Structure formats: C-alpha cells, structure tokens
Amino acid sequence: MELGAFSVSLAVRDLAASRAFYEALGFTSTMDGDEGWLIMTNGPTVIGLFQGMFERNMLTFNPGWDQAAQPVASFTDVRELRRQAEAAGLAVGDGNTSESESGPAYFTLTDPDGNPVLIDQHR
C-alpha cells in the first residue's frame, strides 16, 4: 500500500507550550490551524500538534501529499486504501470514505498494540 506522507499526530494539553518545546528542538511551524492545531517540520520529519482534538497520539498518513505537504501527481485514493486494508483482513474503524464521493476523506485503524493509525486524504 502507498500511504503517502507520514507524521505523528500528538494530542497536547497546551499548544503554545508544545510549540515552544518543539521549536527549541529545531522544528518550525508550516501550517497553523485556527482551531487548536499546527503542523511542524524539522527536515523531512513532520509532527502535528492537536489540542483538544484527539484522546491519544496517533500515526498519520496522508495520501496525495509528500513529506513537505505538497500535492503529488499520482497517489492511491483513500477509498482504495480502505478496500486494500479490508482485503488484508484489517479491522477498519471510523471514517467517511463513501464510495460515491471523491476528494478528502479518512479512515482509522488500530495496530495490535492499540496504537491508532489515521489515513487522512486532504485532496
């Protein structure tokens, strides 16, 4: 499966404090959300900081994006990725991957150790 760009989405208590911490480690903000989130990079490493949006940290994959959050010419649509995950015998969790639609959509998985995995397509 071609899952797209990889990042770690962190559930944080204090967005400003977390931002300052990761900036001290050399991360810079590349996308700021108006509603309690931001994306930070340090070279090819990407983290998302999310205040009040998720209960737990999670692994995130973004079909259609490269590591710099730029669109790629060719990618596997999230709906196809969901079909592939189900065909592989994986239990698919929450999502909004209607077969009659295209564009942004997501679904979730949980690895054997209980770690949440988000497959989140933005285009």
Short mmCIF file of N, CA and C in Angstrom, two decimals:
data_model
loop_
_atom_site.label_atom_id
_atom_site.label_comp_id
_atom_site.label_asym_id
_atom_site.label_seq_id
_atom_site.Cartn_x
_atom_site.Cartn_y
_atom_site.Cartn_z
N MET A 1 0.84 -1.18 0.00
CA MET A 1 0.00 0.00 0.00
C MET A 1 0.89 1.24 0.00
N GLU A 2 0.52 2.20 -0.82
CA GLU A 2 1.20 3.50 -0.84
C GLU A 2 0.37 4.46 -0.01
N LEU A 3 0.84 4.77 1.21
CA LEU A 3 0.04 5.52 2.17
C LEU A 3 0.25 7.02 2.14
N GLY A 4 1.28 7.50 1.46
CA GLY A 4 1.53 8.94 1.40
C GLY A 4 2.45 9.41 2.51
N ALA A 5 2.42 10.70 2.76
CA ALA A 5 3.29 11.33 3.75
C ALA A 5 3.01 10.78 5.14
N PHE A 6 4.06 10.67 5.94
CA PHE A 6 3.93 10.16 7.30
C PHE A 6 4.20 11.26 8.31
N SER A 7 3.42 11.28 9.38
CA SER A 7 3.67 12.18 10.50
C SER A 7 3.14 11.52 11.77
N VAL A 8 3.53 12.10 12.88
CA VAL A 8 2.98 11.69 14.17
C VAL A 8 2.07 12.82 14.63
N SER A 9 0.85 12.49 14.97
CA SER A 9 -0.11 13.47 15.48
C SER A 9 -0.13 13.36 17.00
N LEU A 10 0.25 14.43 17.66
CA LEU A 10 0.35 14.43 19.12
C LEU A 10 -0.83 15.14 19.75
N ALA A 11 -1.47 14.50 20.70
CA ALA A 11 -2.54 15.11 21.50
C ALA A 11 -1.84 15.91 22.59
N VAL A 12 -1.95 17.24 22.55
CA VAL A 12 -1.24 18.08 23.52
C VAL A 12 -2.23 18.81 24.42
N ARG A 13 -1.77 19.12 25.64
CA ARG A 13 -2.61 19.86 26.59
C ARG A 13 -2.52 21.36 26.39
N ASP A 14 -1.33 21.85 26.02
CA ASP A 14 -1.09 23.28 25.88
C ASP A 14 -0.35 23.51 24.58
N LEU A 15 -1.06 23.96 23.56
CA LEU A 15 -0.49 24.11 22.22
C LEU A 15 0.71 25.06 22.22
N ALA A 16 0.60 26.17 22.92
CA ALA A 16 1.70 27.15 22.93
C ALA A 16 2.95 26.55 23.59
N ALA A 17 2.78 25.85 24.69
CA ALA A 17 3.92 25.24 25.38
C ALA A 17 4.55 24.15 24.50
N SER A 18 3.72 23.36 23.84
CA SER A 18 4.25 22.31 22.96
C SER A 18 4.97 22.91 21.77
N ARG A 19 4.40 23.96 21.21
CA ARG A 19 5.06 24.64 20.09
C ARG A 19 6.45 25.14 20.51
N ALA A 20 6.54 25.79 21.65
CA ALA A 20 7.81 26.31 22.13
C ALA A 20 8.82 25.18 22.36
N PHE A 21 8.36 24.07 22.90
CA PHE A 21 9.24 22.91 23.12
C PHE A 21 9.82 22.40 21.81
N TYR A 22 8.95 22.18 20.82
CA TYR A 22 9.43 21.62 19.55
C TYR A 22 10.24 22.65 18.74
N GLU A 23 9.94 23.93 18.90
CA GLU A 23 10.78 24.96 18.27
C GLU A 23 12.19 24.92 18.86
N ALA A 24 12.30 24.67 20.16
CA ALA A 24 13.62 24.56 20.80
C ALA A 24 14.40 23.37 20.25
N LEU A 25 13.69 22.37 19.74
CA LEU A 25 14.33 21.21 19.12
C LEU A 25 14.63 21.42 17.64
N GLY A 26 14.29 22.60 17.12
CA GLY A 26 14.59 22.91 15.73
C GLY A 26 13.43 22.77 14.76
N PHE A 27 12.23 22.47 15.26
CA PHE A 27 11.06 22.39 14.39
C PHE A 27 10.56 23.79 14.06
N THR A 28 9.96 23.94 12.89
CA THR A 28 9.31 25.20 12.52
C THR A 28 7.87 24.89 12.12
N SER A 29 7.00 25.85 12.37
CA SER A 29 5.59 25.69 12.03
C SER A 29 5.41 25.89 10.53
N THR A 30 4.73 24.95 9.88
CA THR A 30 4.48 25.07 8.44
C THR A 30 3.00 25.27 8.12
N MET A 31 2.12 24.89 9.04
CA MET A 31 0.68 25.09 8.88
C MET A 31 0.08 25.35 10.25
N ASP A 32 -0.58 26.48 10.39
CA ASP A 32 -1.26 26.80 11.65
C ASP A 32 -2.76 26.75 11.42
N GLY A 33 -3.44 25.98 12.26
CA GLY A 33 -4.89 25.95 12.20
C GLY A 33 -5.46 26.97 13.16
N ASP A 34 -6.60 27.50 12.85
CA ASP A 34 -7.26 28.47 13.71
C ASP A 34 -7.97 27.80 14.88
N GLU A 35 -8.02 26.48 14.86
CA GLU A 35 -8.84 25.78 15.84
C GLU A 35 -8.03 24.80 16.68
N GLY A 36 -6.86 25.21 17.15
CA GLY A 36 -6.13 24.38 18.10
C GLY A 36 -5.20 23.34 17.52
N TRP A 37 -4.65 23.58 16.35
CA TRP A 37 -3.68 22.63 15.80
C TRP A 37 -2.63 23.35 14.98
N LEU A 38 -1.49 22.68 14.80
CA LEU A 38 -0.47 23.16 13.89
C LEU A 38 0.41 22.00 13.46
N ILE A 39 1.03 22.17 12.29
CA ILE A 39 1.94 21.17 11.73
C ILE A 39 3.33 21.76 11.79
N MET A 40 4.29 20.96 12.26
CA MET A 40 5.67 21.42 12.39
C MET A 40 6.60 20.44 11.67
N THR A 41 7.70 21.00 11.13
CA THR A 41 8.67 20.16 10.43
C THR A 41 10.08 20.46 10.93
N ASN A 42 10.90 19.45 10.80
CA ASN A 42 12.34 19.54 11.05
C ASN A 42 12.97 18.64 10.00
N GLY A 43 13.42 19.24 8.89
CA GLY A 43 13.86 18.44 7.75
C GLY A 43 12.67 17.66 7.23
N PRO A 44 12.84 16.35 6.99
CA PRO A 44 11.72 15.55 6.49
C PRO A 44 10.77 15.06 7.59
N THR A 45 11.08 15.36 8.84
CA THR A 45 10.27 14.90 9.96
C THR A 45 9.08 15.84 10.16
N VAL A 46 7.89 15.26 10.27
CA VAL A 46 6.66 16.05 10.40
C VAL A 46 5.91 15.59 11.65
N ILE A 47 5.51 16.57 12.47
CA ILE A 47 4.63 16.29 13.60
C ILE A 47 3.44 17.24 13.53
N GLY A 48 2.32 16.76 14.01
CA GLY A 48 1.15 17.60 14.15
C GLY A 48 0.84 17.74 15.63
N LEU A 49 0.55 18.94 16.07
CA LEU A 49 0.17 19.20 17.46
C LEU A 49 -1.31 19.55 17.48
N PHE A 50 -2.09 18.82 18.26
CA PHE A 50 -3.54 18.97 18.26
C PHE A 50 -4.03 19.09 19.70
N GLN A 51 -4.57 20.24 20.04
CA GLN A 51 -5.09 20.47 21.39
C GLN A 51 -6.59 20.24 21.39
N GLY A 52 -7.04 19.28 22.20
CA GLY A 52 -8.46 19.02 22.37
C GLY A 52 -9.13 18.31 21.21
N MET A 53 -8.36 17.73 20.29
CA MET A 53 -8.97 17.08 19.13
C MET A 53 -8.91 15.56 19.20
N PHE A 54 -7.88 15.01 19.81
CA PHE A 54 -7.69 13.57 19.89
C PHE A 54 -7.43 13.18 21.34
N GLU A 55 -7.82 11.97 21.69
CA GLU A 55 -7.56 11.47 23.04
C GLU A 55 -6.13 10.96 23.17
N ARG A 56 -5.59 10.42 22.08
CA ARG A 56 -4.27 9.78 22.13
C ARG A 56 -3.42 10.23 20.95
N ASN A 57 -2.12 10.05 21.09
CA ASN A 57 -1.22 10.26 19.96
C ASN A 57 -1.53 9.22 18.91
N MET A 58 -1.25 9.54 17.64
CA MET A 58 -1.51 8.56 16.59
C MET A 58 -0.53 8.73 15.43
N LEU A 59 -0.37 7.64 14.70
CA LEU A 59 0.39 7.66 13.46
C LEU A 59 -0.54 8.16 12.38
N THR A 60 -0.04 9.04 11.50
CA THR A 60 -0.88 9.62 10.47
C THR A 60 -0.21 9.47 9.10
N PHE A 61 -1.00 9.09 8.12
CA PHE A 61 -0.55 9.00 6.73
C PHE A 61 -1.49 9.86 5.88
N ASN A 62 -0.92 10.60 4.94
CA ASN A 62 -1.70 11.49 4.08
C ASN A 62 -1.51 11.14 2.61
N PRO A 63 -2.41 10.31 2.05
CA PRO A 63 -2.34 10.03 0.61
C PRO A 63 -2.47 11.33 -0.18
N GLY A 64 -1.67 11.46 -1.22
CA GLY A 64 -1.75 12.64 -2.07
C GLY A 64 -0.78 13.74 -1.69
N TRP A 65 -0.06 13.58 -0.59
CA TRP A 65 0.93 14.57 -0.15
C TRP A 65 2.31 13.94 -0.06
N ASP A 66 3.35 14.77 -0.29
CA ASP A 66 4.71 14.34 0.01
C ASP A 66 5.05 14.82 1.43
N GLN A 67 6.27 14.57 1.89
CA GLN A 67 6.65 14.93 3.26
C GLN A 67 6.63 16.43 3.52
N ALA A 68 6.62 17.24 2.45
CA ALA A 68 6.53 18.69 2.62
C ALA A 68 5.09 19.18 2.50
N ALA A 69 4.12 18.26 2.56
CA ALA A 69 2.69 18.57 2.44
C ALA A 69 2.36 19.23 1.11
N GLN A 70 3.09 18.82 0.08
CA GLN A 70 2.83 19.29 -1.27
C GLN A 70 2.12 18.17 -2.04
N PRO A 71 1.19 18.53 -2.92
CA PRO A 71 0.48 17.51 -3.69
C PRO A 71 1.43 16.71 -4.58
N VAL A 72 1.16 15.41 -4.68
CA VAL A 72 1.90 14.56 -5.61
C VAL A 72 1.02 14.26 -6.81
N ALA A 73 1.64 14.01 -7.95
CA ALA A 73 0.90 13.83 -9.20
C ALA A 73 0.03 12.57 -9.17
N SER A 74 0.56 11.51 -8.63
CA SER A 74 -0.15 10.24 -8.65
C SER A 74 -0.16 9.64 -7.24
N PHE A 75 -1.31 9.16 -6.80
CA PHE A 75 -1.41 8.55 -5.48
C PHE A 75 -2.61 7.62 -5.44
N THR A 76 -2.60 6.72 -4.45
CA THR A 76 -3.72 5.80 -4.25
C THR A 76 -4.76 6.50 -3.39
N ASP A 77 -5.98 6.59 -3.90
CA ASP A 77 -7.07 7.25 -3.20
C ASP A 77 -7.38 6.52 -1.89
N VAL A 78 -7.79 7.28 -0.88
CA VAL A 78 -8.08 6.75 0.44
C VAL A 78 -9.16 5.66 0.39
N ARG A 79 -10.08 5.75 -0.53
CA ARG A 79 -11.13 4.72 -0.64
C ARG A 79 -10.53 3.39 -1.08
N GLU A 80 -9.58 3.45 -2.01
CA GLU A 80 -8.88 2.24 -2.44
C GLU A 80 -8.02 1.69 -1.31
N LEU A 81 -7.38 2.56 -0.56
CA LEU A 81 -6.58 2.11 0.58
C LEU A 81 -7.46 1.40 1.61
N ARG A 82 -8.67 1.91 1.81
CA ARG A 82 -9.60 1.25 2.74
C ARG A 82 -9.95 -0.15 2.23
N ARG A 83 -10.23 -0.26 0.92
CA ARG A 83 -10.53 -1.58 0.35
C ARG A 83 -9.35 -2.53 0.52
N GLN A 84 -8.13 -2.03 0.30
CA GLN A 84 -6.94 -2.86 0.44
C GLN A 84 -6.75 -3.30 1.89
N ALA A 85 -6.99 -2.40 2.84
CA ALA A 85 -6.86 -2.74 4.25
C ALA A 85 -7.87 -3.81 4.64
N GLU A 86 -9.10 -3.66 4.18
CA GLU A 86 -10.14 -4.65 4.48
C GLU A 86 -9.80 -5.99 3.84
N ALA A 87 -9.29 -5.97 2.60
CA ALA A 87 -8.92 -7.21 1.90
C ALA A 87 -7.77 -7.92 2.61
N ALA A 88 -6.93 -7.15 3.29
CA ALA A 88 -5.80 -7.72 4.04
C ALA A 88 -6.25 -8.25 5.40
N GLY A 89 -7.55 -8.12 5.71
CA GLY A 89 -8.08 -8.62 6.96
C GLY A 89 -7.96 -7.66 8.13
N LEU A 90 -7.67 -6.39 7.85
CA LEU A 90 -7.56 -5.41 8.92
C LEU A 90 -8.94 -4.86 9.28
N ALA A 91 -9.17 -4.65 10.55
CA ALA A 91 -10.43 -4.08 11.01
C ALA A 91 -10.36 -2.57 10.85
N VAL A 92 -11.21 -2.04 10.00
CA VAL A 92 -11.25 -0.60 9.75
C VAL A 92 -12.22 0.04 10.74
N GLY A 93 -11.78 1.17 11.34
CA GLY A 93 -12.59 1.86 12.33
C GLY A 93 -13.38 2.99 11.71
N ASP A 94 -13.42 4.10 12.43
CA ASP A 94 -14.15 5.29 12.00
C ASP A 94 -13.67 5.78 10.64
N GLY A 95 -14.52 6.56 9.99
CA GLY A 95 -14.13 7.16 8.73
C GLY A 95 -15.30 7.76 8.00
N ASN A 96 -14.98 8.35 6.84
CA ASN A 96 -16.01 8.95 5.99
C ASN A 96 -15.69 8.68 4.52
N THR A 97 -15.38 7.44 4.20
CA THR A 97 -14.94 7.09 2.85
C THR A 97 -16.09 6.55 2.02
N SER A 98 -17.05 7.38 1.71
CA SER A 98 -18.18 6.98 0.87
C SER A 98 -17.68 6.63 -0.52
N GLU A 99 -18.12 5.51 -1.04
CA GLU A 99 -17.71 5.07 -2.37
C GLU A 99 -18.22 5.97 -3.47
N SER A 100 -19.27 6.73 -3.21
CA SER A 100 -19.85 7.57 -4.25
C SER A 100 -19.18 8.94 -4.35
N GLU A 101 -18.20 9.19 -3.51
CA GLU A 101 -17.56 10.50 -3.49
C GLU A 101 -16.09 10.39 -3.87
N SER A 102 -15.47 11.54 -4.05
CA SER A 102 -14.02 11.61 -4.25
C SER A 102 -13.52 12.78 -3.42
N GLY A 103 -12.21 12.94 -3.36
CA GLY A 103 -11.65 14.06 -2.62
C GLY A 103 -11.36 13.70 -1.17
N PRO A 104 -11.36 14.71 -0.29
CA PRO A 104 -10.98 14.49 1.10
C PRO A 104 -11.83 13.43 1.79
N ALA A 105 -11.14 12.57 2.55
CA ALA A 105 -11.80 11.52 3.31
C ALA A 105 -10.77 10.89 4.24
N TYR A 106 -11.23 10.10 5.19
CA TYR A 106 -10.30 9.44 6.11
C TYR A 106 -10.90 8.13 6.61
N PHE A 107 -10.02 7.30 7.17
CA PHE A 107 -10.45 6.16 7.96
C PHE A 107 -9.37 5.86 8.98
N THR A 108 -9.73 5.07 10.00
CA THR A 108 -8.79 4.74 11.06
C THR A 108 -8.59 3.24 11.16
N LEU A 109 -7.45 2.90 11.72
CA LEU A 109 -7.10 1.53 12.05
C LEU A 109 -6.51 1.55 13.45
N THR A 110 -6.38 0.38 14.06
CA THR A 110 -5.70 0.25 15.34
C THR A 110 -4.71 -0.89 15.21
N ASP A 111 -3.43 -0.62 15.53
CA ASP A 111 -2.43 -1.68 15.40
C ASP A 111 -2.58 -2.67 16.55
N PRO A 112 -1.87 -3.81 16.52
CA PRO A 112 -2.04 -4.84 17.54
C PRO A 112 -1.76 -4.39 18.97
N ASP A 113 -1.02 -3.28 19.13
CA ASP A 113 -0.72 -2.78 20.46
C ASP A 113 -1.66 -1.66 20.90
N GLY A 114 -2.70 -1.41 20.11
CA GLY A 114 -3.68 -0.39 20.47
C GLY A 114 -3.36 1.01 19.99
N ASN A 115 -2.31 1.15 19.17
CA ASN A 115 -1.95 2.47 18.65
C ASN A 115 -2.87 2.86 17.50
N PRO A 116 -3.48 4.02 17.58
CA PRO A 116 -4.35 4.46 16.49
C PRO A 116 -3.54 4.89 15.26
N VAL A 117 -4.09 4.57 14.09
CA VAL A 117 -3.49 4.92 12.81
C VAL A 117 -4.57 5.65 12.00
N LEU A 118 -4.25 6.84 11.52
CA LEU A 118 -5.18 7.65 10.74
C LEU A 118 -4.69 7.72 9.31
N ILE A 119 -5.54 7.37 8.35
CA ILE A 119 -5.27 7.55 6.93
C ILE A 119 -6.16 8.71 6.49
N ASP A 120 -5.55 9.87 6.22
CA ASP A 120 -6.29 11.12 6.09
C ASP A 120 -5.91 11.83 4.79
N GLN A 121 -6.81 11.77 3.81
CA GLN A 121 -6.57 12.38 2.50
C GLN A 121 -7.19 13.77 2.47
N HIS A 122 -6.40 14.76 2.06
CA HIS A 122 -6.86 16.16 2.08
C HIS A 122 -7.29 16.70 0.72
N ARG A 123 -7.10 15.93 -0.35
CA ARG A 123 -7.46 16.45 -1.66
C ARG A 123 -8.16 15.40 -2.50
#
